[in-house]
CSV table of C-alpha atoms in Angstrom, one decimal:
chain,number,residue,atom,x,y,z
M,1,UNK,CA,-78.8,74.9,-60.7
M,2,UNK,CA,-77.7,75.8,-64.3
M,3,UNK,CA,-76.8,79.6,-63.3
M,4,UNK,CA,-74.2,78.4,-60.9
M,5,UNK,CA,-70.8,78.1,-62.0
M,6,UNK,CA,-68.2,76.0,-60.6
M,7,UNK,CA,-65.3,74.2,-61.7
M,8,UNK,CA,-64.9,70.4,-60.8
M,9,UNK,CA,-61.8,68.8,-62.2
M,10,UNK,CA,-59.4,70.7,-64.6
M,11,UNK,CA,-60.7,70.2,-68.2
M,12,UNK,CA,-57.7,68.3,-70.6
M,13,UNK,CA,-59.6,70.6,-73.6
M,14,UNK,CA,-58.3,73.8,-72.1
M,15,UNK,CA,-54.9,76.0,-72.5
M,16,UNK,CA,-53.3,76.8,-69.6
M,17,UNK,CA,-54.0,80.7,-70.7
M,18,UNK,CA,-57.5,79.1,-70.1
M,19,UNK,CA,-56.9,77.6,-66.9
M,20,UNK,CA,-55.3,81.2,-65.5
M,21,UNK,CA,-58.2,82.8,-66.9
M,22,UNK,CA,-60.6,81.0,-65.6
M,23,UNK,CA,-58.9,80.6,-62.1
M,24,UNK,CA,-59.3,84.5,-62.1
M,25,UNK,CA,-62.8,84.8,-62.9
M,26,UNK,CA,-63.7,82.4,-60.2
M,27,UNK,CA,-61.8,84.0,-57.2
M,28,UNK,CA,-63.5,87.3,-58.4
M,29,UNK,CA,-67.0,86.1,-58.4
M,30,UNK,CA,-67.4,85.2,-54.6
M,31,UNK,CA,-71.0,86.6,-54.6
M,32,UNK,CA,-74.5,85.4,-56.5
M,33,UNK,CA,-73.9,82.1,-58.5
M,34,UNK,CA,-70.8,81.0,-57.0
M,35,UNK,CA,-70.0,77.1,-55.8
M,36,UNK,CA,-67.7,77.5,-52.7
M,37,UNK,CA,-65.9,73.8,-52.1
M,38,UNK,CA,-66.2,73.2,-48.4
M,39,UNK,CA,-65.3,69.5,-48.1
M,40,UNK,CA,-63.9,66.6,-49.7
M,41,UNK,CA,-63.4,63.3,-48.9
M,42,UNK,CA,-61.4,60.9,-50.9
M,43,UNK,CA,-61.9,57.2,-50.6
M,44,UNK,CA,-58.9,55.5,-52.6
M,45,UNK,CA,-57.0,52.1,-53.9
M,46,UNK,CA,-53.8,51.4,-53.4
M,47,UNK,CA,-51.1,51.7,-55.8
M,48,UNK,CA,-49.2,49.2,-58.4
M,49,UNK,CA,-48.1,46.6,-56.0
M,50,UNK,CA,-46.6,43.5,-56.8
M,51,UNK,CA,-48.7,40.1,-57.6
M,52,UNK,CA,-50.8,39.3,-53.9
M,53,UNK,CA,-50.0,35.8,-53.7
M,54,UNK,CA,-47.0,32.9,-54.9
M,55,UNK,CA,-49.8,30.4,-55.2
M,56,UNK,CA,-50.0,31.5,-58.7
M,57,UNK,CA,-46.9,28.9,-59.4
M,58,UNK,CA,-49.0,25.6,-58.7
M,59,UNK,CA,-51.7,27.0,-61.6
M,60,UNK,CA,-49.2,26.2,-64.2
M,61,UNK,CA,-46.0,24.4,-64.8
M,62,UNK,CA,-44.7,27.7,-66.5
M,63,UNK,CA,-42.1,29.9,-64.5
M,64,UNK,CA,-44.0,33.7,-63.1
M,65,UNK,CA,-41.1,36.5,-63.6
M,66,UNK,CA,-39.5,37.3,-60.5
M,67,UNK,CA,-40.4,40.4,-58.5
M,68,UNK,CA,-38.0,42.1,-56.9
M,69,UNK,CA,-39.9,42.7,-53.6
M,70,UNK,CA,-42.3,40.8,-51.0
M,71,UNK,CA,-45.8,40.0,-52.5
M,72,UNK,CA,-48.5,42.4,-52.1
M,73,UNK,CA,-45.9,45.6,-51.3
M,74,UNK,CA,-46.2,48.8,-53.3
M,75,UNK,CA,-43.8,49.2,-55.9
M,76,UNK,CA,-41.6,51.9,-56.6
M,77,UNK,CA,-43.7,52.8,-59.7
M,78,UNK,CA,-46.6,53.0,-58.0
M,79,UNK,CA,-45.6,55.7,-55.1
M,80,UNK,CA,-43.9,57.7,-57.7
M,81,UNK,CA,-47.7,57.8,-59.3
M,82,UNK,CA,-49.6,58.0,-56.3
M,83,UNK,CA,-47.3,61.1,-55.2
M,84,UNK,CA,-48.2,62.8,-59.1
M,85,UNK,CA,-51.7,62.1,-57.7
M,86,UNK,CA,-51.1,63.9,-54.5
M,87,UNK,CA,-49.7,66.2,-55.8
M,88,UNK,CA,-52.5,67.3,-59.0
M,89,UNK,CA,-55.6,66.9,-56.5
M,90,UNK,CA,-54.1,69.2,-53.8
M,91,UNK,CA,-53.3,71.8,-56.6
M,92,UNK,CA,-57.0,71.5,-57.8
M,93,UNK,CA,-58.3,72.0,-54.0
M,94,UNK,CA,-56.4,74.7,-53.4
M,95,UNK,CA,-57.5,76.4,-56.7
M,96,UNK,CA,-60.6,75.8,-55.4
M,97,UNK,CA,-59.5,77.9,-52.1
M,98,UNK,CA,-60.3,74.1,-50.0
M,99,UNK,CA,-56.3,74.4,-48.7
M,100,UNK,CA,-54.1,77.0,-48.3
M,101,UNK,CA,-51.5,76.3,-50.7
M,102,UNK,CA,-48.9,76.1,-47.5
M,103,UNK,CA,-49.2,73.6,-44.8
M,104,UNK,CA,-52.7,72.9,-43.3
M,105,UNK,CA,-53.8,72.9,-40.1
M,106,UNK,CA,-53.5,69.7,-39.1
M,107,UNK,CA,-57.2,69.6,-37.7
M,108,UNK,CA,-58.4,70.1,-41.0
M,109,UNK,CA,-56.4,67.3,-42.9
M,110,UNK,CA,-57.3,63.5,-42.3
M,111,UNK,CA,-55.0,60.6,-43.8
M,112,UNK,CA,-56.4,56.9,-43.1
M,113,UNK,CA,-54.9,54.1,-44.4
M,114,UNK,CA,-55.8,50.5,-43.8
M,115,UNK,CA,-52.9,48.7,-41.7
M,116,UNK,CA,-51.9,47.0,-44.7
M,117,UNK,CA,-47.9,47.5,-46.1
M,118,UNK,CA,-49.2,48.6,-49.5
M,119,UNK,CA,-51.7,50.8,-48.3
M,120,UNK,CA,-49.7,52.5,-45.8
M,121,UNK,CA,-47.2,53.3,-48.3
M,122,UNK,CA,-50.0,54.4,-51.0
M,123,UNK,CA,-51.0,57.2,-48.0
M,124,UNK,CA,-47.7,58.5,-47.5
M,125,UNK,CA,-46.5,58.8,-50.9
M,126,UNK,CA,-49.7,60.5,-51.9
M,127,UNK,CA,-49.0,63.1,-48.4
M,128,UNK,CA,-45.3,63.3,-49.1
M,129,UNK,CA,-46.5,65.1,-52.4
M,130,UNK,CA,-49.6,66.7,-51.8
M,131,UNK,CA,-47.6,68.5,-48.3
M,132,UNK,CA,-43.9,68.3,-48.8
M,133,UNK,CA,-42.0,69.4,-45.6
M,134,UNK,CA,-45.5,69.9,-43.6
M,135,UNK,CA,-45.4,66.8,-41.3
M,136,UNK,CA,-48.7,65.1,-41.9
M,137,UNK,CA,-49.6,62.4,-40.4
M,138,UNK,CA,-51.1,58.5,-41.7
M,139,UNK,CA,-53.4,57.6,-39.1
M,140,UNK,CA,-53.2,53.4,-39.4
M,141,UNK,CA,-54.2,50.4,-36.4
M,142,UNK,CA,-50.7,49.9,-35.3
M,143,UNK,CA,-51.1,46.6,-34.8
M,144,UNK,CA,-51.1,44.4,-37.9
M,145,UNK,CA,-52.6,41.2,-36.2
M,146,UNK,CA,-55.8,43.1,-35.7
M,147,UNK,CA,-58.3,43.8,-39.0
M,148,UNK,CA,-58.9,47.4,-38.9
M,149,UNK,CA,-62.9,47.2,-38.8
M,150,UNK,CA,-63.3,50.2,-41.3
M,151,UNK,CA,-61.6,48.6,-44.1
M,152,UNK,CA,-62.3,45.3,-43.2
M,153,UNK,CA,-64.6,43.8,-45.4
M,154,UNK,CA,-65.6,40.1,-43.7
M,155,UNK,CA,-69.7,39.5,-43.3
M,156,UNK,CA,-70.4,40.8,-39.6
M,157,UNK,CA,-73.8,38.7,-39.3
M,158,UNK,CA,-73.0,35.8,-37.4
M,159,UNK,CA,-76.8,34.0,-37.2
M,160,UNK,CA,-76.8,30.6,-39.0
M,161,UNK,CA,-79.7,31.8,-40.7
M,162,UNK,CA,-78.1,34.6,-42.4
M,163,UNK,CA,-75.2,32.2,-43.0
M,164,UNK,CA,-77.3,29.8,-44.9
M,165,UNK,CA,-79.0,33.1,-47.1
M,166,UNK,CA,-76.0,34.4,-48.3
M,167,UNK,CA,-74.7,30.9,-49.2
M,168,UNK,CA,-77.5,30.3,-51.6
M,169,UNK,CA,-77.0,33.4,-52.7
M,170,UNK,CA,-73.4,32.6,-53.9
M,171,UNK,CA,-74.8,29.3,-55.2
M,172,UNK,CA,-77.0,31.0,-57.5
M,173,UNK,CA,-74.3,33.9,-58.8
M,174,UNK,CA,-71.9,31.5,-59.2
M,175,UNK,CA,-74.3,29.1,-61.2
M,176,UNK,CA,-74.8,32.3,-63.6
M,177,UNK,CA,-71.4,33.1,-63.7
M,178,UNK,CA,-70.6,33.5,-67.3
M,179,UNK,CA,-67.0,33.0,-68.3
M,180,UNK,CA,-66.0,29.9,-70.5
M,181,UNK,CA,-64.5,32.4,-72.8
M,182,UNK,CA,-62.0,33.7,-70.0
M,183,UNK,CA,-61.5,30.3,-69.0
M,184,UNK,CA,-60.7,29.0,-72.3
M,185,UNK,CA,-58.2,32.0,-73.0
M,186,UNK,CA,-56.9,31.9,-69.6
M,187,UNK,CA,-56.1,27.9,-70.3
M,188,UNK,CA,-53.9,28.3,-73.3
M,189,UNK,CA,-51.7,30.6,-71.9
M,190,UNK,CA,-51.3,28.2,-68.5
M,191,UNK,CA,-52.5,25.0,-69.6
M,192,UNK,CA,-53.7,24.2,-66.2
M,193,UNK,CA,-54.1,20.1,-66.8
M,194,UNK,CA,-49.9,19.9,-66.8
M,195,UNK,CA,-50.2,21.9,-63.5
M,196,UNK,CA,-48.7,21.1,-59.6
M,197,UNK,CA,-52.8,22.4,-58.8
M,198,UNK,CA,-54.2,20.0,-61.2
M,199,UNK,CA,-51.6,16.8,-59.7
M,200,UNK,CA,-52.2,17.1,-55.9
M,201,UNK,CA,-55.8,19.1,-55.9
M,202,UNK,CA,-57.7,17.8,-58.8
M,203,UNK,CA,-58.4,21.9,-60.2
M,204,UNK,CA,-57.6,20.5,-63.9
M,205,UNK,CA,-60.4,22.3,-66.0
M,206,UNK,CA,-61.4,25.7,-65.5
M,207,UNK,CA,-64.6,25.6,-67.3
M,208,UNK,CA,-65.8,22.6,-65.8
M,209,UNK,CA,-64.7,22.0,-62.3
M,210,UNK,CA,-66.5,23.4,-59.5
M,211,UNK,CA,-65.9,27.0,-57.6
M,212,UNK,CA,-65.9,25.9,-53.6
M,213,UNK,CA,-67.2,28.4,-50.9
M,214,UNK,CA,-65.2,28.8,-47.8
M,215,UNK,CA,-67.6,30.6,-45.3
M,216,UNK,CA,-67.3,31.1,-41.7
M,217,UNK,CA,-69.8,33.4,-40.1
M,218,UNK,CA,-68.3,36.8,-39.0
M,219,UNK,CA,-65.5,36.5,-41.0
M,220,UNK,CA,-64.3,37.2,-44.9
M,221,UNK,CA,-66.2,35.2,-48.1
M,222,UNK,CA,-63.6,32.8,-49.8
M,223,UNK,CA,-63.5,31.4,-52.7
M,224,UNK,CA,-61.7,27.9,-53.9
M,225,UNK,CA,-61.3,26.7,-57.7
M,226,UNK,CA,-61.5,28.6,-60.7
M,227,UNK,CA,-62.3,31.9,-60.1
M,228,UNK,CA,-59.6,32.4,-57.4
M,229,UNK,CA,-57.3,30.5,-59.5
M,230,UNK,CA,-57.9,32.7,-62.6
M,231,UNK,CA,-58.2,35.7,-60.4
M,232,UNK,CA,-55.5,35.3,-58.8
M,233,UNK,CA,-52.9,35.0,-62.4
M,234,UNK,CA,-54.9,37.4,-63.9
M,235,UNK,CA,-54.0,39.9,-61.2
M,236,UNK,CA,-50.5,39.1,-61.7
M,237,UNK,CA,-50.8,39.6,-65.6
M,238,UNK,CA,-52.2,42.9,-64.9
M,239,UNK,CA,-49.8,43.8,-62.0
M,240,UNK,CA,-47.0,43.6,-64.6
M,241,UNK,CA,-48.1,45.1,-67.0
M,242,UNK,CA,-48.9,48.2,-64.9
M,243,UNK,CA,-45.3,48.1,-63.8
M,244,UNK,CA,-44.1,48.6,-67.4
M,245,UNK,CA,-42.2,44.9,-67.7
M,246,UNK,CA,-41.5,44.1,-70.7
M,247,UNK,CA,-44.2,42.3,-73.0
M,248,UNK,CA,-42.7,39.2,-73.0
M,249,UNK,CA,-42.5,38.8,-69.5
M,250,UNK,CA,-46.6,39.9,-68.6
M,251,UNK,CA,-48.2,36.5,-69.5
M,252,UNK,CA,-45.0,35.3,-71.6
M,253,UNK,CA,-45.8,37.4,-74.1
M,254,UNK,CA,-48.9,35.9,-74.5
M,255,UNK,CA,-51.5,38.3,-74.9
M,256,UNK,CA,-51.3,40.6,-77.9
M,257,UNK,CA,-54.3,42.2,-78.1
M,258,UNK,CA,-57.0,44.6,-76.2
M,259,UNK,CA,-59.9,41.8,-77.2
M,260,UNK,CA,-57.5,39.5,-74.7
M,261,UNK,CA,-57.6,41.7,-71.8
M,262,UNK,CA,-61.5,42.6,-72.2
M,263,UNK,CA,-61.8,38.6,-72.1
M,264,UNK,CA,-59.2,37.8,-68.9
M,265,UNK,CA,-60.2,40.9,-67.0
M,266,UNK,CA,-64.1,39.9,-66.9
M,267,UNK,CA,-62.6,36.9,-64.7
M,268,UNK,CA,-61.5,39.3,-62.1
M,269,UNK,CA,-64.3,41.6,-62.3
M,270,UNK,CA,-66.5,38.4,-61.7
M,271,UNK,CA,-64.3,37.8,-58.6
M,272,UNK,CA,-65.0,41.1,-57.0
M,273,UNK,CA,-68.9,40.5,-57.7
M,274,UNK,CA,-69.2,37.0,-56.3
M,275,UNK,CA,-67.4,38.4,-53.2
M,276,UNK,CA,-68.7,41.9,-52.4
M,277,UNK,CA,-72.3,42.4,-54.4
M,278,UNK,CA,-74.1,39.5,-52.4
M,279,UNK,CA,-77.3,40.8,-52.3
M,280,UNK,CA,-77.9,40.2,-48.6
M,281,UNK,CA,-74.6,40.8,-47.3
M,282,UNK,CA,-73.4,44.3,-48.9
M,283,UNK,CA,-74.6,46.6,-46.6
M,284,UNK,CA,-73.6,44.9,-43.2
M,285,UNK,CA,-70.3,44.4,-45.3
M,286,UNK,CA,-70.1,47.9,-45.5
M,287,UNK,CA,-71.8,49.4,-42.7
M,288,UNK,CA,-68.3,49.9,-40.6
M,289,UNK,CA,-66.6,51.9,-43.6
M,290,UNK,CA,-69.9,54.2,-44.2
M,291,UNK,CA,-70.2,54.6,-40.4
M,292,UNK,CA,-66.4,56.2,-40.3
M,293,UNK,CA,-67.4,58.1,-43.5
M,294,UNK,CA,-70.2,60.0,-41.7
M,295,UNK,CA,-68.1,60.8,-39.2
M,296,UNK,CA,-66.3,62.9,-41.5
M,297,UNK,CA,-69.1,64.6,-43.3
M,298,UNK,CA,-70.7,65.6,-40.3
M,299,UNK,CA,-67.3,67.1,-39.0
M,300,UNK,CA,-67.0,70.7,-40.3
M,301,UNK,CA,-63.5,71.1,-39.0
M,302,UNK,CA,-62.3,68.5,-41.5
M,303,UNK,CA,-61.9,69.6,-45.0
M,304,UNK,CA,-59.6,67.0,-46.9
M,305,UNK,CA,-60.2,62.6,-45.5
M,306,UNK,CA,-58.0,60.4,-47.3
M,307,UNK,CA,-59.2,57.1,-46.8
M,308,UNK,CA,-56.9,54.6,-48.5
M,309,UNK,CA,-58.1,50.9,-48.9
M,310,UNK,CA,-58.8,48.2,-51.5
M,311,UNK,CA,-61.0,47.5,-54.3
M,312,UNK,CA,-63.3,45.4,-52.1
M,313,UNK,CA,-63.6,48.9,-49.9
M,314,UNK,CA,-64.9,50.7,-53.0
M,315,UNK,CA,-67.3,48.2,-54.6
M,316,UNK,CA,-68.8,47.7,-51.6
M,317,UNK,CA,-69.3,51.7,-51.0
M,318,UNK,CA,-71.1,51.9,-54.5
M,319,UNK,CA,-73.2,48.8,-54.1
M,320,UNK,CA,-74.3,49.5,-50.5
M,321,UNK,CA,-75.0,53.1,-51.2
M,322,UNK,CA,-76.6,52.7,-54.4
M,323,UNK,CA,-74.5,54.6,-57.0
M,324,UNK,CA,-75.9,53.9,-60.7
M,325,UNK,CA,-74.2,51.8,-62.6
M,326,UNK,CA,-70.7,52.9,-64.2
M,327,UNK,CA,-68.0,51.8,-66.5
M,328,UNK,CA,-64.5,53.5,-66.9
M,329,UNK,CA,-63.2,54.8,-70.1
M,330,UNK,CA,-60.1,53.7,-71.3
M,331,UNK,CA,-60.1,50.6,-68.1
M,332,UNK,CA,-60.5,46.8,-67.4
M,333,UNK,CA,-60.8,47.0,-63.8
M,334,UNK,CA,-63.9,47.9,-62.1
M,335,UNK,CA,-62.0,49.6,-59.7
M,336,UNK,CA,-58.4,50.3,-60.9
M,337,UNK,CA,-55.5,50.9,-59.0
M,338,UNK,CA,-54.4,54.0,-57.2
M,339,UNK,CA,-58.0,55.1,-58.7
M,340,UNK,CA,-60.0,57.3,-56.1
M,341,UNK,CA,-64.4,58.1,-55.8
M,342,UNK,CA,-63.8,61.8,-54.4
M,343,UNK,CA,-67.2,62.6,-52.6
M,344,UNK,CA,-67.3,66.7,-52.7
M,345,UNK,CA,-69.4,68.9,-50.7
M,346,UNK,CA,-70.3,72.1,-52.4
M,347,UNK,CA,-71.8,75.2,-51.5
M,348,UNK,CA,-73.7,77.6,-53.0
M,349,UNK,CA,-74.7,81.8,-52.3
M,350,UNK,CA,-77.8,81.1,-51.1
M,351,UNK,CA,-76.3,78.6,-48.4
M,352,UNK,CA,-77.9,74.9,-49.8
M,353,UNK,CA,-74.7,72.4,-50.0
M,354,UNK,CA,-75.2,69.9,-52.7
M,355,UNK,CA,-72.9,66.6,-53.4
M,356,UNK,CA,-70.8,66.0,-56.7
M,357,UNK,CA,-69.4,62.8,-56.6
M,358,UNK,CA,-66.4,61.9,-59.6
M,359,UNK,CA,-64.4,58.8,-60.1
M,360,UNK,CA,-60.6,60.0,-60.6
M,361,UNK,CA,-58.1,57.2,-62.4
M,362,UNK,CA,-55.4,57.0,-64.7
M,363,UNK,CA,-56.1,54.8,-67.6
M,364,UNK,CA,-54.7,51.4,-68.6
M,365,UNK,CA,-51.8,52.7,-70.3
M,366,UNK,CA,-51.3,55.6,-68.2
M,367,UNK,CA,-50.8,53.8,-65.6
M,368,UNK,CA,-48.1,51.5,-67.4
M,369,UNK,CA,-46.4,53.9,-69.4
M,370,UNK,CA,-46.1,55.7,-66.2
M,371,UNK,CA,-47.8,59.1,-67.2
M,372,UNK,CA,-46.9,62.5,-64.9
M,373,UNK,CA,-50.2,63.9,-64.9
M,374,UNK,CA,-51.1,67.8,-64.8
M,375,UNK,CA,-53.7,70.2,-66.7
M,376,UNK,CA,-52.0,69.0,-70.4
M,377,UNK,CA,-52.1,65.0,-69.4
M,378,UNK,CA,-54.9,64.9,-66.6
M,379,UNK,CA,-56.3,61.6,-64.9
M,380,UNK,CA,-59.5,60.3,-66.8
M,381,UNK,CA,-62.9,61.1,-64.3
M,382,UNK,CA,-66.1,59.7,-64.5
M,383,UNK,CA,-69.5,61.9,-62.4
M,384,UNK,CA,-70.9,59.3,-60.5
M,385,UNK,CA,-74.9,59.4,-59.6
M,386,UNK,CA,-76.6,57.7,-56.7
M,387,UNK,CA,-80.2,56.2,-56.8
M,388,UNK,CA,-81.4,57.9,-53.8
M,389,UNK,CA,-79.6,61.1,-54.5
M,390,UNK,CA,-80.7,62.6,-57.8
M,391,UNK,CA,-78.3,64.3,-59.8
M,392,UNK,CA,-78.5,67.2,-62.3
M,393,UNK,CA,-76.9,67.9,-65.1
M,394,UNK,CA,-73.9,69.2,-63.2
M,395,UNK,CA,-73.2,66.1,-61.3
M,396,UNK,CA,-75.0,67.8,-58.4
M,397,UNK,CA,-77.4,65.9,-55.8
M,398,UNK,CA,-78.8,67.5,-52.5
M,399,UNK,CA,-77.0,67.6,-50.0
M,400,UNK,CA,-79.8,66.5,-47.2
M,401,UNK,CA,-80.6,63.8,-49.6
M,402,UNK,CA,-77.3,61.9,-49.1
M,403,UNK,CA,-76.9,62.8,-45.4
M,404,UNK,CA,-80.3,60.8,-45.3
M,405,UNK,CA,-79.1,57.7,-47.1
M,406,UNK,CA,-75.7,57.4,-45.2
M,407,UNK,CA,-77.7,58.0,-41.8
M,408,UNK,CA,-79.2,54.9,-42.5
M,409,UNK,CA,-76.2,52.7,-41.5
């Protein structure tokens, strides 16, 4: 495999004389040692939205800034990002001779969005960029009552037996849940003894009281106590400072350092493992979403899927299928917004396809400073490997290897 050459993602070390050049040599060299792009399917996060939930004002007896739009809905700021997205990933598959550079044929292009408001809007904004004035379509379950089964990530195993396993199995995460650090720096910024919570619920002490499971068979894991509570402001700390408010209004000015954020975040990141990693329940969690996704691989007519969900949509993906673990430069979430796992199918002159699969994001502060990213200020990427699908040192697994894993669900 080291003879081949291919380009992935656009290198930040490189001119744009570089770029040109190297664009050049590539369309040139369509014969021996060439990596043709034949498919790619991006499974992505929403954008900035604002905080999910009001709740958050019965944690403390502190006033939350006001947003200026319903809960959960994208923001402003975060189309304008997603549509710089759009717009760099289309250029890079079109380098890549993937799309035309015009409008596609509309058999070959696949938007999927989750029948959420946020997610919706994530999928257009990203479209409206990538094919201005081409009239592409977000496919989306129309009605909003109903949980669209591919993103929907509720346990699908209705026996009582399988009930009672993946209830011990919480038990025992969340007795090794680690985080009276978070707790305790979570506490003096909300003091959550003076709170409404604390006076009609008895939630007063985030180390000490106890996390309650809420668990009805066939339907989503939820959580009551602590780690919802502190998920739940954390995400709204985090929410504004993506949006770029002003320091004194994300956490009142509260936190002042990275060594705070690496402390809260963990609280969030412990949410999304208590919820989506039980060790029983990932894979018929996830069977739905990696059903859909083999639909797509196994469709040579499609060449671009956009598939746009939640964080719970892409933990689950990466437990189930068994990526490796990964951490994300220059990040506190696990799975930040508007951040995408781009599964690419490549192809080389011998005919063998092979899988490269990269994790695209914009960092902590590019997201709040709002960057415009291109070749000079790209999005940070990280290569993903899968157990089952060994890579090389290009990123590159077999093909046949991860059509075998996925035809397991």
């Amino acid at each position: 495999m080291s003879k081949h050459r291919h380009k992935f993602f656009f290198n930040s070390t490189r001119t744009v004389n570089d770029m040109i050049a190297v664009t050049f040599y590539f369309l040139l060299i369509s014969g021996v040692g060439c990596l043709r792009l034949e498919q790619v399917l991006i499974f992505s996060r929403h954008n900035i939205r604002a905080p999910i939930t009001k709740d958050t004002e019965e944690y403390t007896n502190k006033i939350f800034p006001k947003w200026s739009l319903e809960p959960a809905l994208l923001t402003e700021k975060g189309a304008l990002l997603e549509g710089y997205m759009g717009e760099y990933l289309t250029k890079w598959m079109t380098e890549n001779q993937l799309l035309p550079g015009t409008c596609p044929d509309k058999e070959t292009v696949l938007i999927y969005a989750n029948n959420k408001r946020r997610t919706i809007a994530t999928a257009k904004a990203f479209v409206d960029a990538a094919f201005p004035d081409c009239n592409v379509n977000v496919k989306y379950e129309k009605d909003f009552d109903i949980h669209d089964i591919t993103f929907n990530y509720a346990i699908h195993n209705t026996t009582e037996a399988y009930k009672q396993k993946v209830l011990e199995e919480i038990e025992e995460m969340l007795a090794n849940c680690k985080l009276t650090d978070a707790y305790e720096e979570l506490d003096k910024i909300i003091d959550i003894k003076t709170s409404k919570i604390c006076e009609t619920k008895g939630f007063c002490d985030l180390v000490h009281d106890k996390n309650i499971v809420i668990y009805h068979a066939g339907d989503k894991l939820k959580l009551n106590g602590p780690l919802t509570i502190g998920n739940e402001v954390v995400d709204n700390f985090i929410m504004s400072y993506y949006e770029g408010r002003p320091l004194e209004e994300v956490a009142w000015g509260e936190i002042t350092s990275p060594e705070q954020w690496k402390v809260l975040t963990k609280i969030t990141a412990m949410d999304q493992k208590i919820r989506f990693n039980i060790p029983s329940s990932v894979k018929d969690t996830a069977r739905p979403t990696i059903r859909y996704m083999r639909s797509i691989f196994t469709n040579e007519n499609i060449k671009l899927a956009l598939l746009v969900g939640h964080d719970a949509n892409l933990n689950l993906i990466t437990n189930a299928l068994g990526f490796n673990p990964f951490v994300l430069p220059e990040q506190y979430e696990p799975y930040p917004v508007g951040g995408k796992i781009i599964f690419q199918k490549w192809k080389d002159a011998a005919g063998d396809y092979y899988l490269k699969v990269e994790y695209v994001y914009l960092s902590w502060n590019q997201l709040r400073d709002g960057v415009k990213i291109n070749i000079q200020s790209p999005p940070l990427r990280v290569t993903l490997g899968i157990k089952d699908c060994a890579i090389d040192k290009n990123g590159l697994c077999p093909w046949d290897d991860f059509i075998k894993l996925i035809n397991k669900y």
